[in-house]
Amino acid sequence: MIEFEFTDEQILLRKAVREFMEEELRPLSAEIDREGKFPESVIRKMAIAGYLGAPVPEKYGGAGLGKIGYCILMEEIGRVDASVGTILGAHSSLGSSALLYYGTEEQKERYLVPAAKGEKIISFNLSEPGAGSDASSIQTTAVRDGDGYTISGSKMWATNGKEASTYIVFAKTAPASEHGEGITAFVVERGMKGLSLGREEEKMGIRGSSTMQVFYDGVHVPEDSVIGGEGKGFQVAMTSLDVGRISLSACSLGASERAIELAVDYSKKRVQFGRPISEQQAIQFKIAEMGMRTQLLRYITYMTAWKAEKLGTDPSKWKKEERRQLTREAAMAKCFGSETASFCVDESLQIHGGVGFVKSSEIERMYRDARISEIYEGTNEIQRMIVGRDIIRRGWV
Ligand SMILES: Cc1cc2nc3c(=O)[nH]c(=O)nc-3n(C[C@H](O)[C@H](O)[C@H](O)COP(=O)(O)OP(=O)(O)OC[C@H]3O[C@@H](n4cnc5c(N)ncnc54)[C@H](O)[C@@H]3O)c2cc1C
């Protein structure tokens, strides 16, 4: 039997987050996009509200909302501004998860607690100029050196790279295999000698989030900077990405819902051939298709979040099959979610006609913002590889 309902607390959470995002974020969204500016004032207010540590347990300074609560937050952000969804995704889903799932108690105290309270922002540095989809081919190295390691290499596409105080970086401590053995995760602090920022990318969408080159030029870190043990970094990265893909799916759900809302509103107001265009079957069919896909997305997002919650945050307790199933479903949710959002914003823009194509329209920004979700946190081609290979290996379960 499948039974699913939001708790009273989760319903109240949604109401509170929606009010917050409508009042604090929506009025600034156009400016954030136009200026390509990190929304510092909103992020500060979100930190005070506990949103920067939403899925982190209270004992580590978080709001303890669990995966479902976190997805509610991401869905509501996705309705308003994908830049903020990206900032939070890199900070909470990727950065904080690496520490929550694999960090020592000392690392949690030192790095996770201030991140959950929003006092420090995290950037997750896996990708490199020569290693995107093939993340196991990274060239950054970490060589044992006295009481620790020396990290050398360049990272690319680091979301929050400009604002971060804490960097989770992946480097080879031994020749890496196709399955990522030999890669180790480290936590590095801003201000360490040899850490510097390069170019900031000028992007077509999610322009409020920074995307940076980060250089590690002989950065010496102590031994206790290793997260999850030497050679276990690929697992740290893949677990964080599983969590990230579910919350990204929630963000795409919010964008899809907003695209429908805008399409319905506009189609009721726009009169052509003597009646509102909403009365044309061609428009109704578009809205029906957007609605069907979005409803399915709602199910897969929250079902997968619920499974992730049940699995817990101690990877040593996971059964192999449960873990593989979660990876499969997180990939499905990310892939289906991002394509649903792209479909919905495209159809909604079409329903807006020429009005949707001008800079002052919300749907124009949403159209540009949505595109990235098919690329980052693993492209959709890679998600289909994960899903296809796993179904072939383990069958349809
Ligand atoms: C705005 C932005 C923010 C990002 N934030 C972060 C971040 O915070 N941290 C981080 O580490 N990374 C981040 N990334 C990097 C992102 O995860 C990568 O861009 C992504 O994984 C794809 O890598 P790539 O761009 O090198 O593309 P490539 O790997 O070069 O792929 C190019 C094309 O080839 C396809 N392809 C590649 N291999 C295969 C295959 N085996 N089979 C079929 N098709 C294949 C891909 O799907 C894609 O269509 C970010 C990227 C962007 C653009």
JSON list of C-alpha atoms in Angstrom, two decimals, residues 200-383:
[
{"chain": "A", "resi": 200, "resn": "GLU", "atom": "CA", "xyz": [33.42, 34.20, -12.79]},
{"chain": "A", "resi": 201, "resn": "GLU", "atom": "CA", "xyz": [31.20, 32.81, -15.57]},
{"chain": "A", "resi": 202, "resn": "GLU", "atom": "CA", "xyz": [28.69, 35.13, -17.26]},
{"chain": "A", "resi": 203, "resn": "LYS", "atom": "CA", "xyz": [25.61, 32.93, -17.58]},
{"chain": "A", "resi": 204, "resn": "MET", "atom": "CA", "xyz": [22.34, 32.96, -19.54]},
{"chain": "A", "resi": 205, "resn": "GLY", "atom": "CA", "xyz": [20.33, 32.01, -16.43]},
{"chain": "A", "resi": 206, "resn": "ILE", "atom": "CA", "xyz": [20.51, 31.56, -12.64]},
{"chain": "A", "resi": 207, "resn": "ARG", "atom": "CA", "xyz": [22.47, 34.77, -12.79]},
{"chain": "A", "resi": 208, "resn": "GLY", "atom": "CA", "xyz": [22.20, 35.46, -9.05]},
{"chain": "A", "resi": 209, "resn": "SER", "atom": "CA", "xyz": [24.43, 32.50, -8.21]},
{"chain": "A", "resi": 210, "resn": "SER", "atom": "CA", "xyz": [28.19, 32.75, -8.72]},
{"chain": "A", "resi": 211, "resn": "THR", "atom": "CA", "xyz": [29.96, 30.13, -10.86]},
{"chain": "A", "resi": 212, "resn": "MET", "atom": "CA", "xyz": [33.72, 30.28, -10.40]},
{"chain": "A", "resi": 213, "resn": "GLN", "atom": "CA", "xyz": [37.05, 28.80, -11.26]},
{"chain": "A", "resi": 214, "resn": "VAL", "atom": "CA", "xyz": [38.83, 27.84, -8.03]},
{"chain": "A", "resi": 215, "resn": "PHE", "atom": "CA", "xyz": [42.60, 27.26, -8.01]},
{"chain": "A", "resi": 216, "resn": "TYR", "atom": "CA", "xyz": [44.38, 25.06, -5.52]},
{"chain": "A", "resi": 217, "resn": "ASP", "atom": "CA", "xyz": [48.03, 25.97, -5.83]},
{"chain": "A", "resi": 218, "resn": "GLY", "atom": "CA", "xyz": [49.78, 23.77, -3.25]},
{"chain": "A", "resi": 219, "resn": "VAL", "atom": "CA", "xyz": [47.15, 24.21, -0.52]},
{"chain": "A", "resi": 220, "resn": "HIS", "atom": "CA", "xyz": [48.39, 22.45, 2.61]},
{"chain": "A", "resi": 221, "resn": "VAL", "atom": "CA", "xyz": [45.60, 20.95, 4.73]},
{"chain": "A", "resi": 222, "resn": "PRO", "atom": "CA", "xyz": [45.88, 18.95, 7.95]},
{"chain": "A", "resi": 223, "resn": "GLU", "atom": "CA", "xyz": [45.11, 15.24, 7.99]},
{"chain": "A", "resi": 224, "resn": "ASP", "atom": "CA", "xyz": [41.76, 15.78, 9.74]},
{"chain": "A", "resi": 225, "resn": "SER", "atom": "CA", "xyz": [40.50, 17.64, 6.65]},
{"chain": "A", "resi": 226, "resn": "VAL", "atom": "CA", "xyz": [39.74, 14.33, 4.96]},
{"chain": "A", "resi": 227, "resn": "ILE", "atom": "CA", "xyz": [36.01, 13.61, 4.75]},
{"chain": "A", "resi": 228, "resn": "GLY", "atom": "CA", "xyz": [34.94, 9.98, 4.85]},
{"chain": "A", "resi": 229, "resn": "GLY", "atom": "CA", "xyz": [38.42, 8.45, 4.72]},
{"chain": "A", "resi": 230, "resn": "GLU", "atom": "CA", "xyz": [41.22, 8.41, 2.15]},
{"chain": "A", "resi": 231, "resn": "GLY", "atom": "CA", "xyz": [40.08, 7.00, -1.20]},
{"chain": "A", "resi": 232, "resn": "LYS", "atom": "CA", "xyz": [36.37, 7.29, -0.30]},
{"chain": "A", "resi": 233, "resn": "GLY", "atom": "CA", "xyz": [35.79, 10.67, -1.89]},
{"chain": "A", "resi": 234, "resn": "PHE", "atom": "CA", "xyz": [33.86, 9.41, -4.89]},
{"chain": "A", "resi": 235, "resn": "GLN", "atom": "CA", "xyz": [31.25, 7.85, -2.59]},
{"chain": "A", "resi": 236, "resn": "VAL", "atom": "CA", "xyz": [31.02, 11.16, -0.72]},
{"chain": "A", "resi": 237, "resn": "ALA", "atom": "CA", "xyz": [30.46, 12.98, -4.03]},
{"chain": "A", "resi": 238, "resn": "MET", "atom": "CA", "xyz": [27.91, 10.47, -5.35]},
{"chain": "A", "resi": 239, "resn": "THR", "atom": "CA", "xyz": [25.87, 10.44, -2.11]},
{"chain": "A", "resi": 240, "resn": "SER", "atom": "CA", "xyz": [25.80, 14.23, -2.03]},
{"chain": "A", "resi": 241, "resn": "LEU", "atom": "CA", "xyz": [24.68, 14.24, -5.67]},
{"chain": "A", "resi": 242, "resn": "ASP", "atom": "CA", "xyz": [21.88, 11.74, -4.93]},
{"chain": "A", "resi": 243, "resn": "VAL", "atom": "CA", "xyz": [20.57, 14.11, -2.25]},
{"chain": "A", "resi": 244, "resn": "GLY", "atom": "CA", "xyz": [21.08, 17.07, -4.57]},
{"chain": "A", "resi": 245, "resn": "ARG", "atom": "CA", "xyz": [19.15, 15.49, -7.42]},
{"chain": "A", "resi": 246, "resn": "ILE", "atom": "CA", "xyz": [16.06, 15.03, -5.26]},
{"chain": "A", "resi": 247, "resn": "SER", "atom": "CA", "xyz": [16.05, 18.64, -4.12]},
{"chain": "A", "resi": 248, "resn": "LEU", "atom": "CA", "xyz": [16.73, 19.79, -7.69]},
{"chain": "A", "resi": 249, "resn": "SER", "atom": "CA", "xyz": [13.65, 17.84, -8.71]},
{"chain": "A", "resi": 250, "resn": "ALA", "atom": "CA", "xyz": [11.69, 19.78, -6.05]},
{"chain": "A", "resi": 251, "resn": "CYS", "atom": "CA", "xyz": [13.01, 23.07, -7.43]},
{"chain": "A", "resi": 252, "resn": "SER", "atom": "CA", "xyz": [11.94, 22.01, -10.94]},
{"chain": "A", "resi": 253, "resn": "LEU", "atom": "CA", "xyz": [8.51, 21.11, -9.54]},
{"chain": "A", "resi": 254, "resn": "GLY", "atom": "CA", "xyz": [8.11, 24.66, -8.21]},
{"chain": "A", "resi": 255, "resn": "ALA", "atom": "CA", "xyz": [9.14, 26.14, -11.57]},
{"chain": "A", "resi": 256, "resn": "SER", "atom": "CA", "xyz": [6.67, 23.88, -13.43]},
{"chain": "A", "resi": 257, "resn": "GLU", "atom": "CA", "xyz": [3.82, 24.90, -11.12]},
{"chain": "A", "resi": 258, "resn": "ARG", "atom": "CA", "xyz": [4.59, 28.58, -11.52]},
{"chain": "A", "resi": 259, "resn": "ALA", "atom": "CA", "xyz": [4.76, 28.20, -15.32]},
{"chain": "A", "resi": 260, "resn": "ILE", "atom": "CA", "xyz": [1.25, 26.66, -15.27]},
{"chain": "A", "resi": 261, "resn": "GLU", "atom": "CA", "xyz": [-0.06, 29.44, -13.01]},
{"chain": "A", "resi": 262, "resn": "LEU", "atom": "CA", "xyz": [1.30, 32.13, -15.34]},
{"chain": "A", "resi": 263, "resn": "ALA", "atom": "CA", "xyz": [-0.07, 30.35, -18.42]},
{"chain": "A", "resi": 264, "resn": "VAL", "atom": "CA", "xyz": [-3.55, 29.99, -16.92]},
{"chain": "A", "resi": 265, "resn": "ASP", "atom": "CA", "xyz": [-3.68, 33.62, -15.77]},
{"chain": "A", "resi": 266, "resn": "TYR", "atom": "CA", "xyz": [-2.52, 34.98, -19.09]},
{"chain": "A", "resi": 267, "resn": "SER", "atom": "CA", "xyz": [-4.72, 32.73, -21.21]},
{"chain": "A", "resi": 268, "resn": "LYS", "atom": "CA", "xyz": [-7.82, 33.84, -19.31]},
{"chain": "A", "resi": 269, "resn": "LYS", "atom": "CA", "xyz": [-7.02, 37.50, -19.91]},
{"chain": "A", "resi": 270, "resn": "ARG", "atom": "CA", "xyz": [-5.81, 37.44, -23.50]},
{"chain": "A", "resi": 271, "resn": "VAL", "atom": "CA", "xyz": [-8.69, 37.78, -25.94]},
{"chain": "A", "resi": 272, "resn": "GLN", "atom": "CA", "xyz": [-8.24, 36.81, -29.60]},
{"chain": "A", "resi": 273, "resn": "PHE", "atom": "CA", "xyz": [-10.93, 35.93, -32.15]},
{"chain": "A", "resi": 274, "resn": "GLY", "atom": "CA", "xyz": [-13.50, 37.34, -29.72]},
{"chain": "A", "resi": 275, "resn": "ARG", "atom": "CA", "xyz": [-12.82, 35.13, -26.72]},
{"chain": "A", "resi": 276, "resn": "PRO", "atom": "CA", "xyz": [-10.10, 34.36, -24.17]},
{"chain": "A", "resi": 277, "resn": "ILE", "atom": "CA", "xyz": [-7.47, 32.06, -25.63]},
{"chain": "A", "resi": 278, "resn": "SER", "atom": "CA", "xyz": [-8.07, 29.73, -22.62]},
{"chain": "A", "resi": 279, "resn": "GLU", "atom": "CA", "xyz": [-11.26, 28.69, -24.43]},
{"chain": "A", "resi": 280, "resn": "GLN", "atom": "CA", "xyz": [-9.26, 27.33, -27.37]},
{"chain": "A", "resi": 281, "resn": "GLN", "atom": "CA", "xyz": [-8.75, 23.60, -27.22]},
{"chain": "A", "resi": 282, "resn": "ALA", "atom": "CA", "xyz": [-5.13, 23.95, -28.41]},
{"chain": "A", "resi": 283, "resn": "ILE", "atom": "CA", "xyz": [-4.36, 26.02, -25.28]},
{"chain": "A", "resi": 284, "resn": "GLN", "atom": "CA", "xyz": [-6.30, 23.65, -23.00]},
{"chain": "A", "resi": 285, "resn": "PHE", "atom": "CA", "xyz": [-4.31, 20.69, -24.33]},
{"chain": "A", "resi": 286, "resn": "LYS", "atom": "CA", "xyz": [-1.06, 22.49, -23.60]},
{"chain": "A", "resi": 287, "resn": "ILE", "atom": "CA", "xyz": [-2.18, 23.20, -20.04]},
{"chain": "A", "resi": 288, "resn": "ALA", "atom": "CA", "xyz": [-3.38, 19.61, -19.62]},
{"chain": "A", "resi": 289, "resn": "GLU", "atom": "CA", "xyz": [0.02, 18.25, -20.70]},
{"chain": "A", "resi": 290, "resn": "MET", "atom": "CA", "xyz": [1.84, 20.62, -18.36]},
{"chain": "A", "resi": 291, "resn": "GLY", "atom": "CA", "xyz": [-0.48, 19.60, -15.54]},
{"chain": "A", "resi": 292, "resn": "MET", "atom": "CA", "xyz": [-0.08, 15.84, -16.11]},
{"chain": "A", "resi": 293, "resn": "ARG", "atom": "CA", "xyz": [3.70, 15.98, -16.18]},
{"chain": "A", "resi": 294, "resn": "THR", "atom": "CA", "xyz": [3.83, 18.28, -13.15]},
{"chain": "A", "resi": 295, "resn": "GLN", "atom": "CA", "xyz": [1.54, 16.00, -11.14]},
{"chain": "A", "resi": 296, "resn": "LEU", "atom": "CA", "xyz": [3.81, 13.03, -11.89]},
{"chain": "A", "resi": 297, "resn": "LEU", "atom": "CA", "xyz": [6.79, 15.12, -10.91]},
{"chain": "A", "resi": 298, "resn": "ARG", "atom": "CA", "xyz": [5.16, 15.89, -7.57]},
{"chain": "A", "resi": 299, "resn": "TYR", "atom": "CA", "xyz": [4.78, 12.17, -6.89]},
{"chain": "A", "resi": 300, "resn": "ILE", "atom": "CA", "xyz": [8.30, 11.13, -7.84]},
{"chain": "A", "resi": 301, "resn": "THR", "atom": "CA", "xyz": [9.86, 14.05, -5.94]},
{"chain": "A", "resi": 302, "resn": "TYR", "atom": "CA", "xyz": [8.16, 13.40, -2.63]},
{"chain": "A", "resi": 303, "resn": "MET", "atom": "CA", "xyz": [8.26, 9.61, -2.91]},
{"chain": "A", "resi": 304, "resn": "THR", "atom": "CA", "xyz": [12.02, 9.75, -3.47]},
{"chain": "A", "resi": 305, "resn": "ALA", "atom": "CA", "xyz": [12.48, 12.28, -0.67]},
{"chain": "A", "resi": 306, "resn": "TRP", "atom": "CA", "xyz": [10.57, 9.96, 1.65]},
{"chain": "A", "resi": 307, "resn": "LYS", "atom": "CA", "xyz": [12.80, 7.03, 0.68]},
{"chain": "A", "resi": 308, "resn": "ALA", "atom": "CA", "xyz": [15.94, 9.11, 1.27]},
{"chain": "A", "resi": 309, "resn": "GLU", "atom": "CA", "xyz": [14.60, 10.10, 4.67]},
{"chain": "A", "resi": 310, "resn": "LYS", "atom": "CA", "xyz": [13.94, 6.46, 5.58]},
{"chain": "A", "resi": 311, "resn": "LEU", "atom": "CA", "xyz": [17.47, 5.50, 4.56]},
{"chain": "A", "resi": 312, "resn": "GLY", "atom": "CA", "xyz": [18.95, 7.90, 7.14]},
{"chain": "A", "resi": 313, "resn": "THR", "atom": "CA", "xyz": [22.27, 9.70, 7.09]},
{"chain": "A", "resi": 314, "resn": "ASP", "atom": "CA", "xyz": [24.65, 6.94, 8.20]},
{"chain": "A", "resi": 315, "resn": "PRO", "atom": "CA", "xyz": [25.93, 5.27, 5.01]},
{"chain": "A", "resi": 316, "resn": "SER", "atom": "CA", "xyz": [27.52, 2.43, 7.03]},
{"chain": "A", "resi": 317, "resn": "LYS", "atom": "CA", "xyz": [24.00, 1.19, 7.83]},
{"chain": "A", "resi": 318, "resn": "TRP", "atom": "CA", "xyz": [22.70, 1.17, 4.26]},
{"chain": "A", "resi": 319, "resn": "LYS", "atom": "CA", "xyz": [21.88, -2.04, 2.45]},
{"chain": "A", "resi": 320, "resn": "LYS", "atom": "CA", "xyz": [23.42, -2.12, -1.03]},
{"chain": "A", "resi": 321, "resn": "GLU", "atom": "CA", "xyz": [20.11, -2.65, -2.82]},
{"chain": "A", "resi": 322, "resn": "GLU", "atom": "CA", "xyz": [18.36, 0.20, -1.00]},
{"chain": "A", "resi": 323, "resn": "ARG", "atom": "CA", "xyz": [21.21, 2.50, -1.84]},
{"chain": "A", "resi": 324, "resn": "ARG", "atom": "CA", "xyz": [21.16, 1.54, -5.53]},
{"chain": "A", "resi": 325, "resn": "GLN", "atom": "CA", "xyz": [17.42, 2.01, -5.69]},
{"chain": "A", "resi": 326, "resn": "LEU", "atom": "CA", "xyz": [17.75, 5.50, -4.25]},
{"chain": "A", "resi": 327, "resn": "THR", "atom": "CA", "xyz": [20.47, 6.41, -6.76]},
{"chain": "A", "resi": 328, "resn": "ARG", "atom": "CA", "xyz": [18.21, 5.15, -9.58]},
{"chain": "A", "resi": 329, "resn": "GLU", "atom": "CA", "xyz": [15.16, 7.06, -8.38]},
{"chain": "A", "resi": 330, "resn": "ALA", "atom": "CA", "xyz": [17.09, 10.26, -7.60]},
{"chain": "A", "resi": 331, "resn": "ALA", "atom": "CA", "xyz": [18.43, 10.18, -11.18]},
{"chain": "A", "resi": 332, "resn": "MET", "atom": "CA", "xyz": [14.91, 9.61, -12.52]},
{"chain": "A", "resi": 333, "resn": "ALA", "atom": "CA", "xyz": [13.54, 12.50, -10.46]},
{"chain": "A", "resi": 334, "resn": "LYS", "atom": "CA", "xyz": [16.31, 14.89, -11.54]},
{"chain": "A", "resi": 335, "resn": "CYS", "atom": "CA", "xyz": [16.02, 13.99, -15.20]},
{"chain": "A", "resi": 336, "resn": "PHE", "atom": "CA", "xyz": [12.22, 13.96, -15.38]},
{"chain": "A", "resi": 337, "resn": "GLY", "atom": "CA", "xyz": [12.01, 17.05, -13.17]},
{"chain": "A", "resi": 338, "resn": "SER", "atom": "CA", "xyz": [14.34, 19.19, -15.22]},
{"chain": "A", "resi": 339, "resn": "GLU", "atom": "CA", "xyz": [12.69, 18.16, -18.50]},
{"chain": "A", "resi": 340, "resn": "THR", "atom": "CA", "xyz": [9.23, 18.83, -17.05]},
{"chain": "A", "resi": 341, "resn": "ALA", "atom": "CA", "xyz": [10.29, 22.30, -15.96]},
{"chain": "A", "resi": 342, "resn": "SER", "atom": "CA", "xyz": [11.84, 23.03, -19.39]},
{"chain": "A", "resi": 343, "resn": "PHE", "atom": "CA", "xyz": [8.68, 21.76, -21.11]},
{"chain": "A", "resi": 344, "resn": "CYS", "atom": "CA", "xyz": [6.36, 23.78, -18.89]},
{"chain": "A", "resi": 345, "resn": "VAL", "atom": "CA", "xyz": [8.25, 27.06, -19.17]},
{"chain": "A", "resi": 346, "resn": "ASP", "atom": "CA", "xyz": [8.51, 26.60, -22.94]},
{"chain": "A", "resi": 347, "resn": "GLU", "atom": "CA", "xyz": [4.79, 25.94, -23.34]},
{"chain": "A", "resi": 348, "resn": "SER", "atom": "CA", "xyz": [3.89, 28.73, -20.94]},
{"chain": "A", "resi": 349, "resn": "LEU", "atom": "CA", "xyz": [6.08, 31.14, -22.93]},
{"chain": "A", "resi": 350, "resn": "GLN", "atom": "CA", "xyz": [4.32, 30.00, -26.12]},
{"chain": "A", "resi": 351, "resn": "ILE", "atom": "CA", "xyz": [0.94, 30.71, -24.53]},
{"chain": "A", "resi": 352, "resn": "HIS", "atom": "CA", "xyz": [2.18, 34.22, -23.68]},
{"chain": "A", "resi": 353, "resn": "GLY", "atom": "CA", "xyz": [2.99, 34.83, -27.37]},
{"chain": "A", "resi": 354, "resn": "GLY", "atom": "CA", "xyz": [5.24, 37.85, -28.01]},
{"chain": "A", "resi": 355, "resn": "VAL", "atom": "CA", "xyz": [4.72, 39.07, -24.44]},
{"chain": "A", "resi": 356, "resn": "GLY", "atom": "CA", "xyz": [6.64, 36.03, -23.20]},
{"chain": "A", "resi": 357, "resn": "PHE", "atom": "CA", "xyz": [9.65, 36.89, -25.31]},
{"chain": "A", "resi": 358, "resn": "VAL", "atom": "CA", "xyz": [10.37, 40.28, -23.79]},
{"chain": "A", "resi": 359, "resn": "LYS", "atom": "CA", "xyz": [12.78, 40.90, -20.93]},
{"chain": "A", "resi": 360, "resn": "SER", "atom": "CA", "xyz": [10.15, 42.32, -18.59]},
{"chain": "A", "resi": 361, "resn": "SER", "atom": "CA", "xyz": [8.20, 39.05, -18.45]},
{"chain": "A", "resi": 362, "resn": "GLU", "atom": "CA", "xyz": [8.73, 36.57, -15.66]},
{"chain": "A", "resi": 363, "resn": "ILE", "atom": "CA", "xyz": [8.41, 33.61, -17.99]},
{"chain": "A", "resi": 364, "resn": "GLU", "atom": "CA", "xyz": [11.34, 34.87, -20.09]},
{"chain": "A", "resi": 365, "resn": "ARG", "atom": "CA", "xyz": [13.61, 34.69, -17.04]},
{"chain": "A", "resi": 366, "resn": "MET", "atom": "CA", "xyz": [12.19, 31.30, -16.05]},
{"chain": "A", "resi": 367, "resn": "TYR", "atom": "CA", "xyz": [12.89, 30.00, -19.55]},
{"chain": "A", "resi": 368, "resn": "ARG", "atom": "CA", "xyz": [16.58, 30.93, -19.23]},
{"chain": "A", "resi": 369, "resn": "ASP", "atom": "CA", "xyz": [16.81, 29.75, -15.62]},
{"chain": "A", "resi": 370, "resn": "ALA", "atom": "CA", "xyz": [15.27, 26.33, -16.25]},
{"chain": "A", "resi": 371, "resn": "ARG", "atom": "CA", "xyz": [17.80, 25.18, -18.86]},
{"chain": "A", "resi": 372, "resn": "ILE", "atom": "CA", "xyz": [20.67, 24.56, -16.44]},
{"chain": "A", "resi": 373, "resn": "SER", "atom": "CA", "xyz": [18.84, 21.81, -14.56]},
{"chain": "A", "resi": 374, "resn": "GLU", "atom": "CA", "xyz": [19.25, 19.49, -17.56]},
{"chain": "A", "resi": 375, "resn": "ILE", "atom": "CA", "xyz": [23.03, 20.02, -17.29]},
{"chain": "A", "resi": 376, "resn": "TYR", "atom": "CA", "xyz": [24.30, 20.42, -13.74]},
{"chain": "A", "resi": 377, "resn": "GLU", "atom": "CA", "xyz": [24.42, 17.79, -10.99]},
{"chain": "A", "resi": 378, "resn": "GLY", "atom": "CA", "xyz": [25.08, 15.37, -13.86]},
{"chain": "A", "resi": 379, "resn": "THR", "atom": "CA", "xyz": [23.64, 15.91, -17.34]},
{"chain": "A", "resi": 380, "resn": "ASN", "atom": "CA", "xyz": [20.41, 14.17, -18.27]},
{"chain": "A", "resi": 381, "resn": "GLU", "atom": "CA", "xyz": [22.35, 11.87, -20.60]},
{"chain": "A", "resi": 382, "resn": "ILE", "atom": "CA", "xyz": [24.30, 10.73, -17.52]},
{"chain": "A", "resi": 383, "resn": "GLN", "atom": "CA", "xyz": [21.07, 10.32, -15.51]}
]
